[in-house]
Coordinates of C-alpha atoms in Angstrom, one line a residue:
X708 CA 98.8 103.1 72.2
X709 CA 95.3 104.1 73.6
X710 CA 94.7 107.7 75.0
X711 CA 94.7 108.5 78.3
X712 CA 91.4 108.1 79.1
X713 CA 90.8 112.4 80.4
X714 CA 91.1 112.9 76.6
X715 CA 88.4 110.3 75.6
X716 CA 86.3 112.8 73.2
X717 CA 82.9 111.5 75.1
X718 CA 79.6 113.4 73.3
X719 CA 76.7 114.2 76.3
X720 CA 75.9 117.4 74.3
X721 CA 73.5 119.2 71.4
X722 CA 76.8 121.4 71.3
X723 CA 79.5 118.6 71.4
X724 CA 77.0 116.7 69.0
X725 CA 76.7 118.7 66.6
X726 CA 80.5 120.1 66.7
X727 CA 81.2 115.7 65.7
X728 CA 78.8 116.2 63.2
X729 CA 80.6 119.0 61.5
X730 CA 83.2 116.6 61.4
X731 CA 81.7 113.8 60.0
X732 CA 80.5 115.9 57.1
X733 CA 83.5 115.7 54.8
X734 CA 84.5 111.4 55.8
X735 CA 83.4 108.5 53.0
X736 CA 84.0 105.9 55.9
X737 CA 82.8 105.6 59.1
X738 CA 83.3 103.4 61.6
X739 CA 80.2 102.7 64.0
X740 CA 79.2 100.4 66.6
X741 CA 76.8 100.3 69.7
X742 CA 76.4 99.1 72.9
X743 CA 72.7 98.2 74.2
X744 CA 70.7 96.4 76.6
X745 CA 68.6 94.1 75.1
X746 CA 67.3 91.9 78.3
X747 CA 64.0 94.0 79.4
X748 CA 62.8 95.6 76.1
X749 CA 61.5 94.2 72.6
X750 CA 63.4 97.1 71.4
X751 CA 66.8 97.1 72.7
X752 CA 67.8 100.3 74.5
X753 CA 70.3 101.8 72.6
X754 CA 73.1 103.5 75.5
X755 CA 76.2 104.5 73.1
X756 CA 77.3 104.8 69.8
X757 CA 81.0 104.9 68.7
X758 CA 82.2 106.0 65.7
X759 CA 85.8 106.7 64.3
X760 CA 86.8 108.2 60.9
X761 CA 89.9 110.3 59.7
X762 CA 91.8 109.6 62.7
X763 CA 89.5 110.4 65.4
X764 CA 87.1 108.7 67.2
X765 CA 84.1 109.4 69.7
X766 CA 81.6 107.6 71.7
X767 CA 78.3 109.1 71.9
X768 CA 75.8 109.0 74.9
X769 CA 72.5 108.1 73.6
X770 CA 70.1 108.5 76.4
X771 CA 72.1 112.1 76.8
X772 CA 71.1 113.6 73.3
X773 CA 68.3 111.5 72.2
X774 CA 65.8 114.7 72.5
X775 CA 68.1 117.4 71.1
X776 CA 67.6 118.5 67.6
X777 CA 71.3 117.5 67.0
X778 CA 70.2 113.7 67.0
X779 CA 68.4 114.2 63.7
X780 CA 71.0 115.8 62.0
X781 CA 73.7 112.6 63.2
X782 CA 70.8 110.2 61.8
X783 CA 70.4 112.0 58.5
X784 CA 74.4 112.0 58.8
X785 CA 74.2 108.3 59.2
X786 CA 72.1 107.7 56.6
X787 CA 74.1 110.0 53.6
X788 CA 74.7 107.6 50.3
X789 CA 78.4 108.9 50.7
X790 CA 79.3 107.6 53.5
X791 CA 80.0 103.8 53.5
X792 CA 79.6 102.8 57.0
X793 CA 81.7 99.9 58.6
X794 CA 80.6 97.3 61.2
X795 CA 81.3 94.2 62.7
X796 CA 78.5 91.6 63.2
X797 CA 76.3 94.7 62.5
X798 CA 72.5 92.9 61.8
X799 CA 71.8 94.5 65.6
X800 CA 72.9 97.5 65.3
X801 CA 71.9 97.8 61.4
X802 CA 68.0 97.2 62.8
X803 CA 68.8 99.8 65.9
X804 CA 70.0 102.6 63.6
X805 CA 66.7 101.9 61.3
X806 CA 64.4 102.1 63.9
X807 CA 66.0 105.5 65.0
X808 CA 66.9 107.2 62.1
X809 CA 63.6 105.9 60.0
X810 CA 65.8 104.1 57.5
X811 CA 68.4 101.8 57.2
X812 CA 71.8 103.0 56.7
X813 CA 73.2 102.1 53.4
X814 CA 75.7 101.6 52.2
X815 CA 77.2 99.2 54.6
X816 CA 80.5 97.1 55.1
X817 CA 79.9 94.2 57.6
X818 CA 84.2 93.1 58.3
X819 CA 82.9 89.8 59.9
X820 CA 81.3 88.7 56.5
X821 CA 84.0 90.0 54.7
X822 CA 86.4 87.9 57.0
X823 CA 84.7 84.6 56.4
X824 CA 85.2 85.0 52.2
X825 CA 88.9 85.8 52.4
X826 CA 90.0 82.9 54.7
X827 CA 89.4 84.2 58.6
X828 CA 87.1 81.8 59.1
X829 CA 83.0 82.1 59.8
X830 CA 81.4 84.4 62.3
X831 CA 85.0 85.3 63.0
X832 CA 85.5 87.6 66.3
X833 CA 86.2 91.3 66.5
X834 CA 88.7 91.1 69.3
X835 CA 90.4 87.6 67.3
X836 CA 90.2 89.7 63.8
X837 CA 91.9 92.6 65.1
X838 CA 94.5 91.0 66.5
X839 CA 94.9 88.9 63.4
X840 CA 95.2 91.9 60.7
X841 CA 96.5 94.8 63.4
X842 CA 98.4 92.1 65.7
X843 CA 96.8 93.9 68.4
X844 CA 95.0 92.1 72.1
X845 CA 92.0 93.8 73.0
X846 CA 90.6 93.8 76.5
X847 CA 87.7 92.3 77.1
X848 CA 87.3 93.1 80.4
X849 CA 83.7 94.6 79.6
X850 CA 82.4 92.4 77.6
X851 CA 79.2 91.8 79.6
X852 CA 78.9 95.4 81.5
X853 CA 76.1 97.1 82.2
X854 CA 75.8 99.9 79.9
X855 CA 72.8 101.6 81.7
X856 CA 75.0 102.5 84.5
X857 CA 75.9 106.3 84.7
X858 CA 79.1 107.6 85.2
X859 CA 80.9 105.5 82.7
X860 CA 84.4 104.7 84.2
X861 CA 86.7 105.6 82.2
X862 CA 87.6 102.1 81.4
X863 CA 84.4 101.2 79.9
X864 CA 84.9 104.6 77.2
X865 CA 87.9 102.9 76.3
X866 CA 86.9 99.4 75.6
X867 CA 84.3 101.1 73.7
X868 CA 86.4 103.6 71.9
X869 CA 88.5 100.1 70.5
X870 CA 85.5 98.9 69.2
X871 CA 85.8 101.3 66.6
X872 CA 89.2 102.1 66.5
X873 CA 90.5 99.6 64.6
X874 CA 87.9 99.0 62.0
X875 CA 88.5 101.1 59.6
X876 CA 92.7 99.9 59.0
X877 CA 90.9 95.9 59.5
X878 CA 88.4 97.2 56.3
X879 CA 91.1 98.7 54.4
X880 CA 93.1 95.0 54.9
X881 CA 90.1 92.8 53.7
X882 CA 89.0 95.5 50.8
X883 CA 92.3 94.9 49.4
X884 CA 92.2 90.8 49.9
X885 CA 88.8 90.9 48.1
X886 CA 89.8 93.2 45.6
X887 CA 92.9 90.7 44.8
X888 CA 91.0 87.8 45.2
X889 CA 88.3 89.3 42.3
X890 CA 85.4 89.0 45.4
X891 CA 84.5 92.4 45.7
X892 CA 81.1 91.6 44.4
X893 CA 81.1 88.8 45.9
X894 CA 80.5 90.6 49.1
X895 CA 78.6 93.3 47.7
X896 CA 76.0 90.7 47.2
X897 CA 76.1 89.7 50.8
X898 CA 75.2 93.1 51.8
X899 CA 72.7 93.3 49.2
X900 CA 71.6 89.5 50.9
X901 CA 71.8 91.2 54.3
X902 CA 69.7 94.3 53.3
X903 CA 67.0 92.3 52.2
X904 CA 66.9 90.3 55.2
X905 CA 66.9 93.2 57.4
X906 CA 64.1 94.7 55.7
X907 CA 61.8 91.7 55.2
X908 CA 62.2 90.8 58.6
X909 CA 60.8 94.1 59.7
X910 CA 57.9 94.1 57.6
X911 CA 56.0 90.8 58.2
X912 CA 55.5 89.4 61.3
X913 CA 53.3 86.9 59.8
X914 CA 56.4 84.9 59.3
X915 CA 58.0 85.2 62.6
X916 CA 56.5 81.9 63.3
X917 CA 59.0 80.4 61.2
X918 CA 62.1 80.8 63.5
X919 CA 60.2 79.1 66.0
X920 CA 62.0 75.8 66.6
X921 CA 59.6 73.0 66.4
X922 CA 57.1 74.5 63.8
X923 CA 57.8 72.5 61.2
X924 CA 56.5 69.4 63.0
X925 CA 52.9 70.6 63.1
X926 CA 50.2 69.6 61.1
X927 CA 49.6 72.7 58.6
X928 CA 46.3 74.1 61.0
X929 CA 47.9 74.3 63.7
X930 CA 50.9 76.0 61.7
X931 CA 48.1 78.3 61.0
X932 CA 47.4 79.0 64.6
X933 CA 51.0 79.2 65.8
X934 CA 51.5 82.1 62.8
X935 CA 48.7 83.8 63.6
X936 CA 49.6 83.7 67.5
X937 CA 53.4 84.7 67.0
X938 CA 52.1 87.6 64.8
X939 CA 49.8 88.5 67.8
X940 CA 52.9 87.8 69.8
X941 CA 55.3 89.9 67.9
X942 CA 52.8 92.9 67.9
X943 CA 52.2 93.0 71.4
X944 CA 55.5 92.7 72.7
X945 CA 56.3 95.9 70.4
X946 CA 53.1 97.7 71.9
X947 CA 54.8 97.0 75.4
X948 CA 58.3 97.1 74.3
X949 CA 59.1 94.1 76.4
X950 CA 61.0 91.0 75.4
X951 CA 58.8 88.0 73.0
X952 CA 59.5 86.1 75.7
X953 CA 58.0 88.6 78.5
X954 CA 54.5 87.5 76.7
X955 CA 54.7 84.2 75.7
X956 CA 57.4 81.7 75.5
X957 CA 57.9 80.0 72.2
X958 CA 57.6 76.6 74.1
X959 CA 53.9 77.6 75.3
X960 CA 53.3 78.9 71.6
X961 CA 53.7 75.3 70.2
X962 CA 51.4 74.0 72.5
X963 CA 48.8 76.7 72.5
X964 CA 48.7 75.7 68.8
X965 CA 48.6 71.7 68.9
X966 CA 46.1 72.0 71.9
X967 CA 43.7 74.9 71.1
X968 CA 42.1 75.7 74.5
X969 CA 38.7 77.3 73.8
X970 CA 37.6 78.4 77.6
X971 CA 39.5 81.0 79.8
X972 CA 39.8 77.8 82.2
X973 CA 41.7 75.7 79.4
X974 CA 44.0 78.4 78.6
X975 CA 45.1 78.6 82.7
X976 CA 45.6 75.2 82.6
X977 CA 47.8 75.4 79.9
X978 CA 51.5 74.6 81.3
X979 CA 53.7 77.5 81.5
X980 CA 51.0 80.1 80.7
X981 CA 51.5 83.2 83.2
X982 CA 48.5 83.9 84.9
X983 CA 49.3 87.5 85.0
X984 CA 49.3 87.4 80.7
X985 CA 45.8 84.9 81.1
X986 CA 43.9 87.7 82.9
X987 CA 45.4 90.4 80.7
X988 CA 45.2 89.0 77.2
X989 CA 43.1 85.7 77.6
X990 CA 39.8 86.9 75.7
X991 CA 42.3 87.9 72.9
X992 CA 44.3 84.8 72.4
X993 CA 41.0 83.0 72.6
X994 CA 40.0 84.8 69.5
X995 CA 43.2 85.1 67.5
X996 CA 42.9 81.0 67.6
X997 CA 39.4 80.8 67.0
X998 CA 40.2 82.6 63.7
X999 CA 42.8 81.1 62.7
X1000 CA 40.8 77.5 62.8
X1001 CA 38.2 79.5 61.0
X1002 CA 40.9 80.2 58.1
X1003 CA 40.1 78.4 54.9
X1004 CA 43.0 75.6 54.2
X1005 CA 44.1 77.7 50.8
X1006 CA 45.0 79.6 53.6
X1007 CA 47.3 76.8 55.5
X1008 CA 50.8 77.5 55.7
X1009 CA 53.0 74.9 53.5
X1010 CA 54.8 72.4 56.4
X1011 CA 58.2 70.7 55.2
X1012 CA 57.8 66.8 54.4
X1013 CA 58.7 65.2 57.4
X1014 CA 60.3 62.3 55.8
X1015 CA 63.8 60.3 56.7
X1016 CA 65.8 60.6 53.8
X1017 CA 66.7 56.9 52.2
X1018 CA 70.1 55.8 52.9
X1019 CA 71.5 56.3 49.4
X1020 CA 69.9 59.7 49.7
X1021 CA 72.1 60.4 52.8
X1022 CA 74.9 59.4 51.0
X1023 CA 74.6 61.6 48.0
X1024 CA 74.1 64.3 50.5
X1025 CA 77.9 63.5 52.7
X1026 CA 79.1 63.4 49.0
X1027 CA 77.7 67.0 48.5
X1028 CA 78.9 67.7 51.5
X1029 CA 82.2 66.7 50.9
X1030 CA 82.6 68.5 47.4
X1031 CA 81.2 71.5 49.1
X1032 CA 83.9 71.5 51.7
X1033 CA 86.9 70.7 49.6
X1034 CA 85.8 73.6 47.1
X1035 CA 85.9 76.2 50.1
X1036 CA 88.8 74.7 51.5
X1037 CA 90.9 75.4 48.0
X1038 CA 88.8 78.9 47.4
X1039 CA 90.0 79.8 50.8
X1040 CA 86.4 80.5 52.1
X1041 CA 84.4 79.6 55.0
X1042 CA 82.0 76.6 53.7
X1043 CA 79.1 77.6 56.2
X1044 CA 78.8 80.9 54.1
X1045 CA 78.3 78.9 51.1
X1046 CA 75.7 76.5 51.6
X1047 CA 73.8 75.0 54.7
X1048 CA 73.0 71.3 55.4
X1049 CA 69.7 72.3 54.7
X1050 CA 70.6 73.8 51.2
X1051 CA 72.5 70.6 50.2
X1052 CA 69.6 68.2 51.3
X1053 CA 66.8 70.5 49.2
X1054 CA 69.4 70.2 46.1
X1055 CA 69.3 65.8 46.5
X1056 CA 65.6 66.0 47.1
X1057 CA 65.5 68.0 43.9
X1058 CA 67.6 65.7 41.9
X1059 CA 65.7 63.0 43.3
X1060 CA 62.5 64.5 42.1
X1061 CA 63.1 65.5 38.9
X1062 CA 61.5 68.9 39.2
X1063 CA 61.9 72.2 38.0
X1064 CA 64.9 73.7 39.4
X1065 CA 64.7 74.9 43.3
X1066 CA 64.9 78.5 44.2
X1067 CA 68.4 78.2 46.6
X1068 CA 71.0 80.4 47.7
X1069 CA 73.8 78.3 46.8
X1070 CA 72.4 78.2 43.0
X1071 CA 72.4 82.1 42.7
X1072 CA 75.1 84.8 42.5
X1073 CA 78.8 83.9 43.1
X1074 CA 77.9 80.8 45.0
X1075 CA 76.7 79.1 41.7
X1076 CA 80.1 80.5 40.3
X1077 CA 81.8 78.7 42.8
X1078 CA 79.9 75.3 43.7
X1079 CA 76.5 75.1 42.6
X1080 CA 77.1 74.5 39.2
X1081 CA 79.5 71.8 40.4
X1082 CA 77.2 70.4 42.4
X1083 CA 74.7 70.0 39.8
X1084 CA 76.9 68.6 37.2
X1085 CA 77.6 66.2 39.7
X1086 CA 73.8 65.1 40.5
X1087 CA 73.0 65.1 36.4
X1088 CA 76.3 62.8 35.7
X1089 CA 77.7 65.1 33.9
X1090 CA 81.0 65.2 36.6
X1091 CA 83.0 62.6 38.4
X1092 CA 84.4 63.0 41.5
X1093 CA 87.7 60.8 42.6
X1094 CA 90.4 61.1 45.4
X1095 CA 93.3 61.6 43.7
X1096 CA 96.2 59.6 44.9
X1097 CA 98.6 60.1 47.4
X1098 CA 97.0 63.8 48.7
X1099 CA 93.1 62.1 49.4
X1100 CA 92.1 65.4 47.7
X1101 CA 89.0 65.4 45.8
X1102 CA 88.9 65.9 42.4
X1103 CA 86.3 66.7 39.5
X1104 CA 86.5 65.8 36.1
X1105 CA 84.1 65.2 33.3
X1106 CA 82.9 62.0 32.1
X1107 CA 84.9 61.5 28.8
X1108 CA 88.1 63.0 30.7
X1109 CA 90.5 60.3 32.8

C-alpha cells in the first residue's frame, strides 16, 4: 500500500542529503531512477532522482542540492564497486549519472534486459513488468509531466517514489530465473555490452554520423562531409547545450553533404537551413566542408554495398530467420536480443562470399552458444533443418542423422 503522501521522505537539503547518504552506506543494492527534461538541452536537465534500498525509499531534488557539498559525496556513493545499482531501461540515466558524477556507475543491473532473456518479452515495460512479477497496476497518470515545475504535488512524489519501489523485489525475481536458467552470465555480458556502448558513444563523435538515417546511401566523400559536419554538429550543440536538432536537422545534414554549398548565398538557399544558424555559424560550416573535400580518400569512410540481395539470397536469409526465431522461442528468450535482420543478412553475405569469418554479435559470447553456431552449421551443410510432422516445429539434425 503506498504512503500517505505527508510522509514521502522528499530530499531538498545538504542536511537531509547527506542524513540519506549515511544510509546508503551500509546497502549492496540500490535502486535508482530519474526523471528529466530532455526537450531544450543537449544535456538533459536532470530534476529528480529516486532511489530505494533496505526498505526505504527517497526521491531527491536535483536542482535543490546540486551546489551543496553533499552532492559529491551521493556521486561518489553512486559510484562505490559495492553497490550494484538497479535500473530499468537505464542507457539515459546511466549517461546522466556519468556526466554528473565524472564516471559511470558500475556495476549495473538493467531489469528490462534481464526481462527479455527470461521470457518477458523485448523492451518489456516497467509498469507491465511490475505488475507481471509483483501483480501490482501502477498509475501512470504522470507519465508525461513536467518535472521542472516547483512544488511537486504530492501525487507526482508518488508516482516517482513507485519507480523505484518495486525494483529491487522485480530484480530479486529475474536474478533467481537467470540463476535457474544457467544465464547469469549471459546478462553479465549484456551489461558488459552496454558499458562499452555507453562509453564509446561518449568518446567519439566522429561516428555520430552513423545513426543518421540515410548515410549509408552516400557516395563515401560526401560520407566524409556528413561525418565531419555531425562531429561539428555534435560539438556545438554540447557548447550551447541545446538539442542536435536546435543546430541542424539531420535532414539538412544529408543535403548539406550531397550538395556542398561553397558561398554564404548557397548555404541560405539551402532548404531548411535557419537563417538565424547561417549568420551565426555560416563561415564555419563553409570550412568544416571545405576540409572535409580536402581529405585524402584513405581517409573516406567505408559505405555499405548498396546491393539487392538475389532471390535465393533472400531466401537463405527467411530461413535464418526462421531458425533464429524457433531457437528463442524454445530457449524462452526474446529473438530481437539475439540477432538483428541486419546481423542475419551480414552472416548470408558472408557465406556467400567465402571470406574470413565476420566480426558479429550473434557469433560471440552466449549468443554463438545459443544460435550462431547453428546458424553456421547450417550455411556450411554441415546441418539440416526439417518441420517435423504434425507440430510444424523446426528441427536440426546433422547430415548422416535421419
Amino acid at each position: 500500500m503506498v504512503k500517505p503522501a505527508q510522509d514521502l521522505p522528499y530530499i531538498a537539503s545538504a542536511e537531509s542529503l547527506d542524513a540519506l547518504c549515511d544510509r546508503l552506506e551500509s546497502v549492496t543494492t540500490l535502486a535508482i531512477d530519474t526523471e528529466f527534461m530532455g526537450e531544450d538541452h543537449f544535456i538533459p536537465r536532470l530534476e529528480l532522482i529516486q532511489v530505494a534500498a533496505d526498505g526505504f525509499a527517497a526521491v531527491i531534488d536535483f536542482p535543490a542540492v546540486q551546489q551543496t557539498a553533499s552532492i559529491a559525496r551521493f556521486w561518489a556513493l553512486l559510484c562505490m564497486a559495492s553497490i550494484e545499482k538497479v535500473l530499468h531501461a537505464g542507457r539515459q540515466d546511466l549517461e546522466l549519472f556519468a556526466h554528473h558524477a565524472g564516471q559511470l556507475p558500475k556495476p549495473f543491473f538493467d531489469t528490462q534486459i534481464a526481462a527479455a532473456m527470461v521470457g518477458y518479452g523485448p523492451q518489456t515495460a516497467y509498469a507491465n513488468l511490475v505488475q507481471r512479477v509483483q501483480g501490482v497496476r501502477l498509475d501512470k497518470a504522470h507519465t508525461f509531466t513536467n518535472w521542472s515545475q516547483r512544488p511537486l504535488s504530492q501525487d507526482q512524489l508518488v508516482y516517482a517514489l513507485d519507480d523505484v519501489k518495486f525494483l529491487l523485489p522485480v530484480h530479486q525475481h529475474l536474478r533467481q530465473k537467470l540463476s535457474v536458467l544457467g544465464r547469469l552470465d549471459w546478462v553479465d555480458e549484456e551489461f558488459s555490452r552496454l558499458e562499452t556502448s555507453l562509453g564509446s558513444q561518449a568518446r567519439d563523435p566522429q561516428e555520430r554520423y552513423q545513426r543518421i538515417r540515410g548515410w549509408d546511401s552516400l557516395k563515401p566523400k560526401a560520407a566524409a562531409v556528413l561525418r565531419d559536419l555531425t562531429a561539428w554538429r555534435e560539438n556545438e550543440a554540447r557548447r550551447r547545450n541545446v538539442p542536435r536538432g536546435r543546430v541542424l536537422r539531420d535532414e539538412v545534414l544529408l543535403q548539406l553533404a550531397r550538395q556542398t554549398p561553397r558561398t554564404l548565398d548557397q548555404l541560405r538557399g539551402m532548404r531548411g537551413m535557419y537563417g538565424s544558424e547561417v549568420e551565426r555559424n555560416g563561415q564555419a560550416l563553409l570550412a568544416v566542408m571545405q576540409q572535409a573535400l580536402a581529405r585524402p580518400e584513405s581517409e573516406w569512410p567505408e559505405v555499405p554495398r548498396d546491393r539487392k540481395p538475389d532471390p535465393e539470397s533472400t531466401g537463405v536469409l527467411e530461413l535464418m530467420q526462421a531458425v533464429l526465431k524457433a531457437r528463442a522461442s524454445a530457449d524462452n528468450i526474446a529473438s530481437t536480443l539475439i540477432a538483428t535482420t541486419s546481423d542475419l543478412q551480414a552472416l548470408v553475405d558472408h557465406d556467400a562470399a567465402d571470406g574470413p569469418e565476420p566480426d558479429l554479435p550473434i557469433l560471440r559470447g552466449w549468443r554463438r552458444q545459443l544460435v550462431g553456431e547453428t546458424l553456421l552449421s547450417i550455411l556450411d551443410g554441415r546441418l539440416k533443418v526439417w518441420v517435423e510432422p504434425g507440430t510444424s516445429k523446426l528441427r536440426f539434425g546433422h547430415l548422416d542423422h535421419p
